[in-house]
XYZ file of C-alpha atoms in Angstrom:
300
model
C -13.432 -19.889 17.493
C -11.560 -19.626 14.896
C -7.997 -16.644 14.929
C -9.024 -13.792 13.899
C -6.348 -11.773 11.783
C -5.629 -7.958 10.842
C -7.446 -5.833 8.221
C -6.062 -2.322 7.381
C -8.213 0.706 6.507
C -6.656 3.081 3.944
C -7.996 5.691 0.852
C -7.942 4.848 -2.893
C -6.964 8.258 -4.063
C -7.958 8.647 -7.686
C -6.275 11.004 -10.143
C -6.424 11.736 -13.692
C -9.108 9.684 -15.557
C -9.538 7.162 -12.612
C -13.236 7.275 -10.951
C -14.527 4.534 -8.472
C -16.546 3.028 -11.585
C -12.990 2.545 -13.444
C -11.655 1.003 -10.252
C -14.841 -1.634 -10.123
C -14.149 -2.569 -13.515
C -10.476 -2.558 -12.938
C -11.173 -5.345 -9.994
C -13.829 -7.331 -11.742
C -12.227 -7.305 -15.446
C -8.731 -7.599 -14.155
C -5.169 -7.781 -15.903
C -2.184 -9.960 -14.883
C 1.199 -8.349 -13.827
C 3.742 -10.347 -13.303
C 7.301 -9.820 -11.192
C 10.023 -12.739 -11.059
C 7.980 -15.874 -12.291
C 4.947 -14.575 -9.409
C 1.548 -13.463 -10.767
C -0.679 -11.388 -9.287
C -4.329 -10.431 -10.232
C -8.116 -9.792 -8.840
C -10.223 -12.852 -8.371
C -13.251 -13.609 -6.748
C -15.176 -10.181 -7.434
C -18.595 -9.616 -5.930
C -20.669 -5.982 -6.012
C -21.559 -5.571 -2.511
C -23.746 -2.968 -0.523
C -25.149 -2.923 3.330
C -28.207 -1.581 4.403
C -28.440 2.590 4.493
C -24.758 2.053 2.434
C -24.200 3.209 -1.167
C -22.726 0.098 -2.999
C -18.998 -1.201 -3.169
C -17.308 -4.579 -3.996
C -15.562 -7.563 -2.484
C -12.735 -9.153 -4.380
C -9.006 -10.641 -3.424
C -5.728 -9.708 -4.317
C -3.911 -12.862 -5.245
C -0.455 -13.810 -5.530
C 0.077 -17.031 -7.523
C 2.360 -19.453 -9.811
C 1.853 -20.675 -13.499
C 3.340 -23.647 -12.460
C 3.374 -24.704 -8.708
C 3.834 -28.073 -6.938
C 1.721 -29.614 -4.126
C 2.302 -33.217 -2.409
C 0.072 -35.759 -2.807
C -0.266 -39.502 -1.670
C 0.768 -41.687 -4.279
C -1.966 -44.353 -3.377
C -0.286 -47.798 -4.863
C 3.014 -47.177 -3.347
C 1.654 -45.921 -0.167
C 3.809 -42.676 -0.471
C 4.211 -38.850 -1.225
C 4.880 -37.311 -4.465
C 5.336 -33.923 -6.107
C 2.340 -32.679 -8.884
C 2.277 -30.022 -10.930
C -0.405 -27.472 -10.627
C -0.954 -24.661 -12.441
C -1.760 -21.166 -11.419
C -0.978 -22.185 -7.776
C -2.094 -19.392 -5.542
C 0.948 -18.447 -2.509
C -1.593 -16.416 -1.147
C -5.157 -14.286 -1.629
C -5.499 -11.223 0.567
C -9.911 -10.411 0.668
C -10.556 -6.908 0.730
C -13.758 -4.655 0.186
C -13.736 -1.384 -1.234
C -16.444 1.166 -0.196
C -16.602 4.430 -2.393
C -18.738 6.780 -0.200
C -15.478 7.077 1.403
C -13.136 6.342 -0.995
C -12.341 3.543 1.405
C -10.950 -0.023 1.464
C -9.929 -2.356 4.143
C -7.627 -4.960 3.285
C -6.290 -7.936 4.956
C -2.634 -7.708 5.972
C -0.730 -11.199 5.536
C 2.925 -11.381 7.681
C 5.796 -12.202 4.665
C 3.401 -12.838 2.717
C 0.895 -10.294 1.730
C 2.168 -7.327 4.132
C 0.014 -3.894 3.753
C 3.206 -1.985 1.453
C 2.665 -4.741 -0.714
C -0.614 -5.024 -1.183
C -0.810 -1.121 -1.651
C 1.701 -1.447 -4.127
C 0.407 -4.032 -6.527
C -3.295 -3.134 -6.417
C -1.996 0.752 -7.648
C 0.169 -1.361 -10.322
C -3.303 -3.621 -11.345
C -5.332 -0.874 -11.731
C -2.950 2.033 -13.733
C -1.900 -0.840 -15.671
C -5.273 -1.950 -16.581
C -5.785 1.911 -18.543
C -2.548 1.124 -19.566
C -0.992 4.218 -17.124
C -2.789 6.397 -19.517
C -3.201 10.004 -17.386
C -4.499 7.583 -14.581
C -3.507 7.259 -10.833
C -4.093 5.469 -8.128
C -3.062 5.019 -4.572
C -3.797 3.377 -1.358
C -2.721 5.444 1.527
C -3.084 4.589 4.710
C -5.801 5.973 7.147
C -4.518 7.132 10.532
C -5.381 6.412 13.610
C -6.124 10.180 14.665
C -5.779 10.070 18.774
C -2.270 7.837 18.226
C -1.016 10.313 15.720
C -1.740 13.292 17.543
C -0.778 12.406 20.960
C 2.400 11.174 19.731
C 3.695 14.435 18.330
C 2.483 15.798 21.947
C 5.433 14.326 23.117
C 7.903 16.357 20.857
C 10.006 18.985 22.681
C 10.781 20.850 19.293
C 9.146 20.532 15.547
C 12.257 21.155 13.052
C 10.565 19.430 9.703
C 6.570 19.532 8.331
C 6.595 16.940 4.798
C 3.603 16.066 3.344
C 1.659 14.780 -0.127
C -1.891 15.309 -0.539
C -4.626 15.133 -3.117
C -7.599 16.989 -3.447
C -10.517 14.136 -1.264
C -12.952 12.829 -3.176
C -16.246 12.611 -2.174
C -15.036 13.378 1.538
C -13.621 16.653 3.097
C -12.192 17.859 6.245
C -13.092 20.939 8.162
C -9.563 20.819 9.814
C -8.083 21.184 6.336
C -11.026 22.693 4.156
C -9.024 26.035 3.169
C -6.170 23.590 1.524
C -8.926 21.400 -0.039
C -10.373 24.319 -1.122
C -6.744 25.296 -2.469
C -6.225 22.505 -4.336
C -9.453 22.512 -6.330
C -9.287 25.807 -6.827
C -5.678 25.141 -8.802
C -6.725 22.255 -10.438
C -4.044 19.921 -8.828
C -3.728 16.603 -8.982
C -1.363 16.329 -6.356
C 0.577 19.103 -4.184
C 3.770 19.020 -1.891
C 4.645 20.739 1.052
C 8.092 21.039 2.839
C 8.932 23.422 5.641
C 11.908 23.515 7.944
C 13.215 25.433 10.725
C 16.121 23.987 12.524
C 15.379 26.399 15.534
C 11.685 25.041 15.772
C 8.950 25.769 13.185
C 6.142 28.102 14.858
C 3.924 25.174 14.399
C 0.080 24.672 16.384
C 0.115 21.156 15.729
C 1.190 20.918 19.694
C -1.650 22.709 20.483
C -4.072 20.482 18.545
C -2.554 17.774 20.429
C -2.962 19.420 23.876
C -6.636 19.723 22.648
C -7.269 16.258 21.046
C -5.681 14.885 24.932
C -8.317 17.482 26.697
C -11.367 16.810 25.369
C -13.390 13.898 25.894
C -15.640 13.754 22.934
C -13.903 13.174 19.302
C -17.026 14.668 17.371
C -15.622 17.594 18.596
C -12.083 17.674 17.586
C -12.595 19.570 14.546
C -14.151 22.361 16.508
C -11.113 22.244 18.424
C -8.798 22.643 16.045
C -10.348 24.759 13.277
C -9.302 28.322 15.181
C -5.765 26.783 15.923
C -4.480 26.282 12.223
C -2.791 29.236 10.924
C -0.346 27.384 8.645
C -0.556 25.013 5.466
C 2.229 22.476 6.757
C -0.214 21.922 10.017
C -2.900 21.255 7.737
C -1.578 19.280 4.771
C -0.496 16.755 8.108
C -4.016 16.699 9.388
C -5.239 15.644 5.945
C -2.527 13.581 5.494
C -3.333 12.008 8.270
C -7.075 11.929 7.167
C -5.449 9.190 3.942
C -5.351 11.565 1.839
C -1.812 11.449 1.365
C 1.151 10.774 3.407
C 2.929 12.765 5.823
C 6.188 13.055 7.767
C 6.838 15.456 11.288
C 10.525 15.613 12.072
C 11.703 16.904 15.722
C 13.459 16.579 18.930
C 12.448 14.723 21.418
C 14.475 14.418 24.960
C 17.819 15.621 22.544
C 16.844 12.814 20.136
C 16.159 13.305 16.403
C 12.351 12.120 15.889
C 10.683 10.923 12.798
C 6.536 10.203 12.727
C 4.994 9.397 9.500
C 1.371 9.624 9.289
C 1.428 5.509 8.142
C 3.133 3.936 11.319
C -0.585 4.643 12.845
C -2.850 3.099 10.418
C -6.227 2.197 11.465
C -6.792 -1.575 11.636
C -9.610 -4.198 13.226
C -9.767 -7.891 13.547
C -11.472 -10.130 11.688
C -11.647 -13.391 9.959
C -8.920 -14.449 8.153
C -11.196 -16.213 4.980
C -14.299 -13.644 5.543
C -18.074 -13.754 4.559
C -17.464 -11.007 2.001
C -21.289 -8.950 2.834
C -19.953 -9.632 6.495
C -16.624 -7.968 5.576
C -18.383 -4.845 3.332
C -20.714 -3.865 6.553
C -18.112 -4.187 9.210
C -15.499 -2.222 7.148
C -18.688 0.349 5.876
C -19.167 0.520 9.974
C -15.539 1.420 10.445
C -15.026 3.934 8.156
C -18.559 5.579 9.012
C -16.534 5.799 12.544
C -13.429 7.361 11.324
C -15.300 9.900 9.253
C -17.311 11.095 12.670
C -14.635 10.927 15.196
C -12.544 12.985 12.652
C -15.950 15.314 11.493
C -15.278 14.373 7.656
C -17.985 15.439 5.366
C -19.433 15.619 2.221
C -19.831 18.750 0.091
């Protein structure tokens, strides 16, 4: 059997002019950036869709030379030698992107294609490709709820709430529907939100966790926790922690300083490291159909 490796589930968070049609024509019409003599670019695209599943695509981010070198047997003289190649692709990292949920899983490559990276460059592909023309687009990652949660359960004190969020698109949250609500309401694009109390913000995200660790069935959670938010750092976390955005809880545990940002818990699952791409769109469609139930995500 052959070693499975790690895929990453995150958002594509779309502001400005970007929609998920843009983004499919971003991936399958692709432009070239280009950092220190390495390349990188879409190749490979394929529309993909799984049965009861609205319709996505498979592509790979790849990171190549224009002029590479591979060793080859030199036949006569019963020897290596170096040959020029061009476009040499280092590396291609297969992902699938599936817009019911404005969700992508991506394959995370050690030193070579490592999940910052790959979030970085396929938000530089895309803006670039509208020429950053009142477009954006991010890949943030999605959370592993339980992990999250249970680890600020361990906090003795909560001194700092940080978080970035943008209004979800198609999905929402009922943990975090007043701030959704909020931010459509404005018209933002993006929103901010910083509190901190050095003698311990009056915070219920504790409470959440001692809820999340009591109950036994996740489809629940949000039942749980609607009645316990009462502030908007508490809930800008949650959907934070939902991908859309990124967050940061500062505290004290055991007299230590404590910092837990919403991306040291990303979701993952293993797979094959050179994937059938329809096998890659349903198990990743299957996934984040998972997270959207254990967390009680919806659509409007």
């Amino acid at each position: 059997m052959a070693k499975q490796t790690r895929f990453y589930l995150g958002r594509v968070l779309k502001r400005g002019g970007i929609d998920a049609e843009k983004i499919a024509a971003a991936v399958e019409q692709p432009v070239t950036i280009e950092y220190r003599g390495t390349r990188y670019s879409f190749i490979d695209f394929e529309p993909m869709s799984a049965a009861g599943a609205s319709s996505g695509f498979y592509a790979k981010l790849v990171k190549y030379k224009q002029q590479g070198a591979v060793t080859v047997v030199h036949e006569e003289l019963h020897a290596s030698r170096s040959a020029e190649v061009q476009n040499l692709i280092d590396v291609a990292s297969p992902f699938v992107y599936v817009p019911q949920f404005s969700g992508i899983a991506y394959r995370h490559i050690w030193n070579a294609m490592p999940s910052d990276q790959f979030e970085r460059v396929f938000k530089e592909l895309v803006e670039t490709k509208y020429q950053k023309f009142f477009v954006g687009c991010d890949v943030e990652p999605i959370s592993d709820f339980r992990t999250f949660i249970k680890r600020l359960s361990r906090l003795d004190l909560i001194t700092e709430l940080r978080a970035k969020v943008v209004p979800p698109n198609p999905l929402f949250g009922p943990c975090w529907k007043s701030l959704s609500e909020y931010l459509r309401k404005r018209k933002l694009e993006e929103a901010q939100f910083v509190e901190i109390g050095g003698a311990g913000i009056q915070t219920r995200l504790k409470d959440i966790a001692a809820s999340v660790q009591a109950e036994d069935k996740p489809t629940n959670w949000p039942e749980l926790m609607e009645p316990l938010l009462d502030g908007v750092g508490d809930a800008a976390i949650l959907m934070s922690a939902d991908g859309y955005g990124r967050g940061v809880v500062k505290g004290v545990e055991e007299g230590k300083s404590v910092v837990i940002r919403t991306s040291e818990n990303q979701k993952s699952f293993l797979f094959d490291p050179d994937p059938s791409p329809l096998r890659l769109f349903e198990i990743a469609y299957d996934q984040l159909q998972r997270v959207s139930d254990e967390q009680g995500l919806e659509h409007p």
